[in-house]
C-alpha positions as a Markdown table, in Angstrom:
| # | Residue | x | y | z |
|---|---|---|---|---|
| 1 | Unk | 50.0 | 102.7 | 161.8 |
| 2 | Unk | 49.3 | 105.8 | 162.8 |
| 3 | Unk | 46.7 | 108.1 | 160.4 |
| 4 | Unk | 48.9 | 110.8 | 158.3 |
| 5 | Unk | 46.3 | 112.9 | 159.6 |
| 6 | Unk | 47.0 | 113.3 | 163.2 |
| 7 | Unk | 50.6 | 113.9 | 162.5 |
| 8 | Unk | 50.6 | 117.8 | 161.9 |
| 9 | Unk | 48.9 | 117.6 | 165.5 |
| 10 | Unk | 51.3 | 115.0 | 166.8 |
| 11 | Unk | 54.1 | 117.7 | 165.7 |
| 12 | Unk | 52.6 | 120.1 | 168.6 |
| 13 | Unk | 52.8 | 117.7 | 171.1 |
| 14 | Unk | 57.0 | 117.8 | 170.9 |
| 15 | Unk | 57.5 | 117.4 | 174.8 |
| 16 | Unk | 54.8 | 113.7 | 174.5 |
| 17 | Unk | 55.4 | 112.6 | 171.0 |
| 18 | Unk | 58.8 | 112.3 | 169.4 |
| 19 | Unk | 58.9 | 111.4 | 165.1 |
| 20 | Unk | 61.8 | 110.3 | 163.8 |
| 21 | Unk | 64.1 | 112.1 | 161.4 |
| 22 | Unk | 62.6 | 109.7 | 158.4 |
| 23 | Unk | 59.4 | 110.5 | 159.6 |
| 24 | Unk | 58.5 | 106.5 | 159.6 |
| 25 | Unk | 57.5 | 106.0 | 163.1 |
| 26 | Unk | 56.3 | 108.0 | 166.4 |
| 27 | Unk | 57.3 | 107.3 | 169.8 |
| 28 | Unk | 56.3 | 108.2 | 173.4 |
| 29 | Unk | 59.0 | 110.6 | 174.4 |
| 30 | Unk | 61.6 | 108.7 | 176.4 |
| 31 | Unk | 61.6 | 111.4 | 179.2 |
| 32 | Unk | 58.0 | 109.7 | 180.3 |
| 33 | Unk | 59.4 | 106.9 | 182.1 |
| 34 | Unk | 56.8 | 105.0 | 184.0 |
| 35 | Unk | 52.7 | 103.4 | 182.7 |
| 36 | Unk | 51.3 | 106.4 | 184.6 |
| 37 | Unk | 53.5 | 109.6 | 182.9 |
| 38 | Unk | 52.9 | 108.0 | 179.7 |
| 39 | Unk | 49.3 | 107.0 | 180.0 |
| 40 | Unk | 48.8 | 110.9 | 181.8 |
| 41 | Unk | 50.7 | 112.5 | 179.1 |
| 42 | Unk | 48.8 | 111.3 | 176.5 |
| 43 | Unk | 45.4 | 110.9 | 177.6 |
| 44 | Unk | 45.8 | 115.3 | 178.2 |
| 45 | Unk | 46.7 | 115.8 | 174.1 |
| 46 | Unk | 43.6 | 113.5 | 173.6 |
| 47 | Unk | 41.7 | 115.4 | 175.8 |
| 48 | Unk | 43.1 | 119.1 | 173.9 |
| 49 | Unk | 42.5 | 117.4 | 170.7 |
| 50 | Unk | 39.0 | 116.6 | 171.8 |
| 51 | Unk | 38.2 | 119.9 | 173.3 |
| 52 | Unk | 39.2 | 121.2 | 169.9 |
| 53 | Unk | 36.7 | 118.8 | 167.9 |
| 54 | Unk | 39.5 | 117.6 | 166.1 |
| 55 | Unk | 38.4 | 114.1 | 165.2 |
| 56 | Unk | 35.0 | 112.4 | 165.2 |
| 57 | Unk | 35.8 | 109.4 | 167.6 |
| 58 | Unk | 37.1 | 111.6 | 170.2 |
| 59 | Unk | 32.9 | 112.9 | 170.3 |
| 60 | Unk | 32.3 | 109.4 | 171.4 |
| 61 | Unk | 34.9 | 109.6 | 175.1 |
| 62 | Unk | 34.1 | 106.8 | 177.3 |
| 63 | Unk | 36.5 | 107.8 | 180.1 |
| 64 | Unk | 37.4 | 104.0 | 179.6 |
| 65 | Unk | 40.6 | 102.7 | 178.7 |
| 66 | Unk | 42.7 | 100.0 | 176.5 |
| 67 | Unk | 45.6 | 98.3 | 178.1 |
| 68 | Unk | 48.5 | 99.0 | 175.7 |
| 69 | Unk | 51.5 | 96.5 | 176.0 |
| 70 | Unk | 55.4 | 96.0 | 174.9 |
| 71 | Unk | 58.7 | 95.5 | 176.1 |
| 72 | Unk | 59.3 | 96.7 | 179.7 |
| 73 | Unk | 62.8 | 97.1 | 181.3 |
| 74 | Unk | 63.4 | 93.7 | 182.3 |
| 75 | Unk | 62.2 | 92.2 | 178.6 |
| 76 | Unk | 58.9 | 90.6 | 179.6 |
| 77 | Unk | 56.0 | 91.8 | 177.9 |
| 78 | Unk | 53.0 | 93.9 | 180.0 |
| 79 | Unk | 51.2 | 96.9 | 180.0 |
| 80 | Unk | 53.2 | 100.1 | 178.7 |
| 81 | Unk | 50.3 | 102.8 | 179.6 |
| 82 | Unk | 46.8 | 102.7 | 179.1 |
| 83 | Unk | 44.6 | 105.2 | 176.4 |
| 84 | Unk | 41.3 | 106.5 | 175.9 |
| 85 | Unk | 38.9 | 103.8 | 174.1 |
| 86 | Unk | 37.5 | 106.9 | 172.4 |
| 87 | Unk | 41.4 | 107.7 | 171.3 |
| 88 | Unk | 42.7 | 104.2 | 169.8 |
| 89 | Unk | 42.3 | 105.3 | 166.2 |
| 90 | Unk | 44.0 | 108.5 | 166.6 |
| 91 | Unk | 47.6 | 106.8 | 166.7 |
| 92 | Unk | 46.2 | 103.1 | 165.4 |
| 93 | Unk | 46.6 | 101.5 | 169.0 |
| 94 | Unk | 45.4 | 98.0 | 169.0 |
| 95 | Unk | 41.8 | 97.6 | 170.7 |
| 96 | Unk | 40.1 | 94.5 | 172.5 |
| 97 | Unk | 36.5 | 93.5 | 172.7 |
| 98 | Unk | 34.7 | 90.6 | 174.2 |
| 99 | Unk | 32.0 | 88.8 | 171.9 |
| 100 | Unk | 29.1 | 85.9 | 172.6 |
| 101 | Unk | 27.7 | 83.9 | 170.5 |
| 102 | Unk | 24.0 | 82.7 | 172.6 |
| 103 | Unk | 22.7 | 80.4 | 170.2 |
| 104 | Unk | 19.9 | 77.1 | 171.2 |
| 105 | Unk | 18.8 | 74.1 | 169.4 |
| 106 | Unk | 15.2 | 73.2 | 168.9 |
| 107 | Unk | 13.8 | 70.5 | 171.3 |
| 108 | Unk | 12.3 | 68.7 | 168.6 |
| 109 | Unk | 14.2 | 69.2 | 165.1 |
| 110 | Unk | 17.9 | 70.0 | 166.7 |
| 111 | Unk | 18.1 | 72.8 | 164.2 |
| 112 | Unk | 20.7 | 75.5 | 165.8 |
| 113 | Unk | 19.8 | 79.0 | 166.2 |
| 114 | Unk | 21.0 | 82.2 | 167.0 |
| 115 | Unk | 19.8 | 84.8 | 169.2 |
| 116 | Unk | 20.8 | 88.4 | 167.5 |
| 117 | Unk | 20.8 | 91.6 | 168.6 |
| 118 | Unk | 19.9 | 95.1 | 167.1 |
| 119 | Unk | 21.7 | 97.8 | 168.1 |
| 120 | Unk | 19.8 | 101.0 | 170.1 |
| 121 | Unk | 19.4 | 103.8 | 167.2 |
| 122 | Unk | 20.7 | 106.1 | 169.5 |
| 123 | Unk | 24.3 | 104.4 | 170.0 |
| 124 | Unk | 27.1 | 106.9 | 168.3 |
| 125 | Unk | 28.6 | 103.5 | 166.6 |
| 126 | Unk | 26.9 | 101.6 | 164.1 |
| 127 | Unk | 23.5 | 102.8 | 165.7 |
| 128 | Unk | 20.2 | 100.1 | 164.5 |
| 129 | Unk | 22.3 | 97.5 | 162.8 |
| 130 | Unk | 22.5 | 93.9 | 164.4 |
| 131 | Unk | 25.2 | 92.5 | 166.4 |
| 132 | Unk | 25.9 | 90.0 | 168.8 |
| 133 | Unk | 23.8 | 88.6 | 171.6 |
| 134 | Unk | 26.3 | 90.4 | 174.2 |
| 135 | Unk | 29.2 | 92.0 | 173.1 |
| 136 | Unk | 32.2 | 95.4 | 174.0 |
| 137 | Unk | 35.0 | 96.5 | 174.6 |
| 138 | Unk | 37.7 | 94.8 | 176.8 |
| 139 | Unk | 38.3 | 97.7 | 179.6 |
| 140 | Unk | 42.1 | 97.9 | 180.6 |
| 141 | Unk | 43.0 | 95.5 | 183.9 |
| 142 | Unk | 40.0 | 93.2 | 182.9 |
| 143 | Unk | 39.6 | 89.6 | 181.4 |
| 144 | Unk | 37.8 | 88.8 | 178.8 |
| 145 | Unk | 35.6 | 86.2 | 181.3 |
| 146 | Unk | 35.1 | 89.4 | 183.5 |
| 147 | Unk | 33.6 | 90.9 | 181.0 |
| 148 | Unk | 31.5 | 88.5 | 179.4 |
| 149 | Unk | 30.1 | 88.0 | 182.5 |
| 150 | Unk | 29.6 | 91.8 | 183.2 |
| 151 | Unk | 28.2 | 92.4 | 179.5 |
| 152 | Unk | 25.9 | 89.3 | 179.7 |
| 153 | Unk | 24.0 | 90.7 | 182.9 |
| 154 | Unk | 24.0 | 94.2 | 181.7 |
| 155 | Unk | 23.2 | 93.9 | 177.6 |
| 156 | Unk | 20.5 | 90.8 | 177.5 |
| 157 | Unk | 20.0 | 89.8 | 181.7 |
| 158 | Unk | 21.9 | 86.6 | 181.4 |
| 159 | Unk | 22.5 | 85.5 | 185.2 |
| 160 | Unk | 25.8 | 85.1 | 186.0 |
| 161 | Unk | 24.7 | 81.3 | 186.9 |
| 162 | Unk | 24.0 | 80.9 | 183.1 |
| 163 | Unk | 27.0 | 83.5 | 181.9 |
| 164 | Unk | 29.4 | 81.6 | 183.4 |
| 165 | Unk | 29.5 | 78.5 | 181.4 |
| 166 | Unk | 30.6 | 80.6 | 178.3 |
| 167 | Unk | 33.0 | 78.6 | 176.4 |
| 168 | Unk | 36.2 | 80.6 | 175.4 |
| 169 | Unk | 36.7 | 79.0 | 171.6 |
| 170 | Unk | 38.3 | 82.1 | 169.0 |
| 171 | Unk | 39.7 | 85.2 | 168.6 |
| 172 | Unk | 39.4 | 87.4 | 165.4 |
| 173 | Unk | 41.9 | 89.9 | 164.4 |
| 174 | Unk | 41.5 | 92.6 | 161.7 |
| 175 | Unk | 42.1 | 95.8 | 160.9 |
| 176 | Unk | 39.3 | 98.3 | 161.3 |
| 177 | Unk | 39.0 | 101.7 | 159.2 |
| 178 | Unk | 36.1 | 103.8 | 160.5 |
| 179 | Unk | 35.1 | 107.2 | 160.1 |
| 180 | Unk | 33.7 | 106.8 | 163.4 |
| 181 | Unk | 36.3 | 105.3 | 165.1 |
| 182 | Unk | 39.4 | 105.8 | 163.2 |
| 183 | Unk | 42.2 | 103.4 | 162.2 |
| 184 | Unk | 42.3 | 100.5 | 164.4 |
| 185 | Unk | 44.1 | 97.3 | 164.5 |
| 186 | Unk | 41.7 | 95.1 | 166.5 |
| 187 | Unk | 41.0 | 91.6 | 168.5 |
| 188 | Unk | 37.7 | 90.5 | 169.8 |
| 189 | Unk | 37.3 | 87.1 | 172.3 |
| 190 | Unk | 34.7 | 85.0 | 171.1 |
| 191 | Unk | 32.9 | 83.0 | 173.4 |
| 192 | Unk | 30.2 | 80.5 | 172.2 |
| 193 | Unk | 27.2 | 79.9 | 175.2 |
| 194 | Unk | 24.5 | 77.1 | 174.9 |
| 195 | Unk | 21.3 | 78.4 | 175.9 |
| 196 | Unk | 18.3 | 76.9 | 177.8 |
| 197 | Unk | 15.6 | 76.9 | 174.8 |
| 198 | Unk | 13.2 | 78.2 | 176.9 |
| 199 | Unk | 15.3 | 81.5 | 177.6 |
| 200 | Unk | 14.3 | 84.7 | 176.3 |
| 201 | Unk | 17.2 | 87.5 | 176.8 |
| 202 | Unk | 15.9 | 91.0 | 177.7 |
| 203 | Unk | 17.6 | 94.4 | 176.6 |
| 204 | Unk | 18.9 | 95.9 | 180.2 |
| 205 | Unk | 20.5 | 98.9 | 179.7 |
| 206 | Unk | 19.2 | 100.6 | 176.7 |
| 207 | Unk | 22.3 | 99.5 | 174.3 |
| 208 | Unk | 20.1 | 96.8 | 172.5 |
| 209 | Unk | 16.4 | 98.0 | 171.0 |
| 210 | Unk | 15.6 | 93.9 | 170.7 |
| 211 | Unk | 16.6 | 90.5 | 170.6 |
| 212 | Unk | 15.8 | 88.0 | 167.2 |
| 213 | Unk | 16.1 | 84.0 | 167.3 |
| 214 | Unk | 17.2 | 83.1 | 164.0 |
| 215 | Unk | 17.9 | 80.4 | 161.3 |
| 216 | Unk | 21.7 | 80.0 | 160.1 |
| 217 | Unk | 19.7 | 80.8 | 156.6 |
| 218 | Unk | 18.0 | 84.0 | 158.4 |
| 219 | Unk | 21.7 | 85.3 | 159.7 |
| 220 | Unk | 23.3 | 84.5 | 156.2 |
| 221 | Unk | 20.8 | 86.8 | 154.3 |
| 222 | Unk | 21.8 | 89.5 | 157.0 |
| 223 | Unk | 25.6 | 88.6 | 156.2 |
| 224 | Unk | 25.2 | 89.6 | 152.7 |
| 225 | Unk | 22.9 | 92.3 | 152.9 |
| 226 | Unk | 26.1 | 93.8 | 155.5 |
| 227 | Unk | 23.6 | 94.2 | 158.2 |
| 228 | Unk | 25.9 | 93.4 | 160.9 |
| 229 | Unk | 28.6 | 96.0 | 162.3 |
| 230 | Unk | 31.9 | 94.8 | 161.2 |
| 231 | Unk | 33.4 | 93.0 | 163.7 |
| 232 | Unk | 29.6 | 91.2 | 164.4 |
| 233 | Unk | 29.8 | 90.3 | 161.4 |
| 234 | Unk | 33.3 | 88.9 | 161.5 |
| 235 | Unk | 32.3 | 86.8 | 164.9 |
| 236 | Unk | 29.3 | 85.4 | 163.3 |
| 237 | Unk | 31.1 | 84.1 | 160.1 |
| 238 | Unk | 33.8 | 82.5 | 162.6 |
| 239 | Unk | 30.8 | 80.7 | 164.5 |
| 240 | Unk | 29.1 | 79.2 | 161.2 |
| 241 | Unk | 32.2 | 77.8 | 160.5 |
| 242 | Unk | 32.9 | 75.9 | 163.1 |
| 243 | Unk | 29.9 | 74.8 | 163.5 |
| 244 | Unk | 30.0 | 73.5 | 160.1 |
| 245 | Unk | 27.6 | 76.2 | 158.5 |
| 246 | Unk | 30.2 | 77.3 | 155.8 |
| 247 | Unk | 33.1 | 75.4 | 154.6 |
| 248 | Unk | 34.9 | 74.6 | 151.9 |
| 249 | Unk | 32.1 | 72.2 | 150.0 |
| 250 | Unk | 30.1 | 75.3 | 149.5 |
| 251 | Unk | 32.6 | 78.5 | 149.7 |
| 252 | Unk | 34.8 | 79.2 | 146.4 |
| 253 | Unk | 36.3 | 81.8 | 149.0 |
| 254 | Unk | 37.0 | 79.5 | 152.1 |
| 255 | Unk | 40.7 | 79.6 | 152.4 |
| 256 | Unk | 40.4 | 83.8 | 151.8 |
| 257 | Unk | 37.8 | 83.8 | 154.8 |
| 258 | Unk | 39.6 | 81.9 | 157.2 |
| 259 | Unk | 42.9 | 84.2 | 156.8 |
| 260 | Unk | 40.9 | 86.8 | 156.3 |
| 261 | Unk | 39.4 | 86.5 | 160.4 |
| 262 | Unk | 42.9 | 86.0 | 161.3 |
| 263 | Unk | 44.9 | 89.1 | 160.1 |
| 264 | Unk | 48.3 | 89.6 | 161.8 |
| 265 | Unk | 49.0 | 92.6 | 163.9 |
| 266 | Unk | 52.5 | 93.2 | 164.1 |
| 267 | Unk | 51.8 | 94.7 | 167.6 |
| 268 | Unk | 52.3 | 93.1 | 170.6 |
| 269 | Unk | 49.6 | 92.0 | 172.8 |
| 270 | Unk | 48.5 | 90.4 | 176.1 |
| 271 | Unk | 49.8 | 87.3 | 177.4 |
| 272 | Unk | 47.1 | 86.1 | 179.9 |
| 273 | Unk | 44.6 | 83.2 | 180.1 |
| 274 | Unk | 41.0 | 84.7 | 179.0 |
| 275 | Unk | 39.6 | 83.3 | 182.7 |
């Protein structure tokens, strides 16, 4: 899966990157041995390529990296080498982010709502369109509770005392094509928290321009007028259904949706529990 349109540049890199003769697949070359040679091999093209301005999503380097996994020597499945979160859509290298879904029920009625985010109009991605109560990127060497917990405090001050009893229920996989970001196959943790009706969360460091508590009917409109960044978007749909918000009774589509949050990446992946 990687874009035709790093190869040319992947041809320069002959001593890091080796194509095969039928030009079907590209490999680490074999000469880098160990997670560190590869990981410091690759992150320098990334860097020359960024230097260069070669592609967009490079603009946006974290100094931040995915864990990528496979086979190691003695067959078990682990980390490989890590790359740049900035760089995963230059060679289509899976990506992980963490995602909550803060929602509270009305004292009196019970009626379930969501607290929703808008994204800062200065972030490079998706900049002023709405998005989770918390939500990122899934550094390499963390779990996914790590950084729900990390996320929570920093993006809407959510103790950790409250954080904590996030509730690991989904996962969504999908393929992601961005001009931002590039070509990515992605999976985001989803993580569904029950919050005190009387809590208000409070933008902390300056990702988030405001918190909205709204109807399921409020966040649908939003859904169709593709207001929500994608993968948002994608965790929000997997939280109305099950919660019972859309099914089958009132989506022609249903079946198509639910495969449709659960794309296969024929990648391997982490094998961990989420805590």
């Amino acid at each position: 899966f990687v874009p035709p349109i790093t190869i040319p540049h992947i041809r320069s890199h002959p001593s890091v990157f080796v194509i095969n003769p039928s030009e079907t697949r590209v490999d680490v070359h074999p000469n880098l041995k160990t997670e560190s040679e590869r990981t410091h091999a690759v992150e320098g093209v990334m860097q020359s390529w960024r230097d260069k301005g070669l592609f967009d999503c490079l603009k946006g380097w974290r100094s931040e990296c995915y864990d990528v996994f496979g086979s190691l020597a003695d067959g078990k499945r682990g980390v490989i080498m890590q790359i740049e979160r900035s760089a995963a859509g230059c060679l289509g290298i899976r990506a992980y982010g963490c995602h909550l879904n803060g929602y509270t029920r009305d004292a009196q009625t019970g009626e379930l709502k969501m607290w929703i985010a808008r994204r800062s109009k200065t972030k490079q991605t998706y900049p002023g369109m709405l998005d989770n109560i918390v939500g990122g990127g899934l550094p390499a060497g963390v779990k996914p509770h790590q950084n729900i917990l990390k996320e929570s405090q920093e993006e809407a001050s959510i103790p950790p005392s409250l954080a904590s009893k996030a509730i690991p229920v989904s996962a969504a996989t999908f393929f992601m094509n961005s001009p931002e970001r590039g070509w990515i196959p992605d999976t985001e943790y989803i993580y569904d928290l029950e919050l005190p009706s009387d809590f208000v969360p409070k933008p902390e460091d300056g990702e988030v321009e405001g918190f909205y508590l709204m109807s399921v009917d409020e966040i649908k409109k939003h859904l169709h007028a593709n207001e929500f960044m994608p993968e948002s978007g994608l965790v929000v749909i997997d939280f109305l259904i099950r919660h019972g918000f859309v099914s089958a009774k009132d989506e022609p589509d249903y079946v198509d949706v639910l495969q449709g949050l659960r794309r296969k990446l024929p990648f391997p992946g982490p094998s961990f529990c989420w805590t």
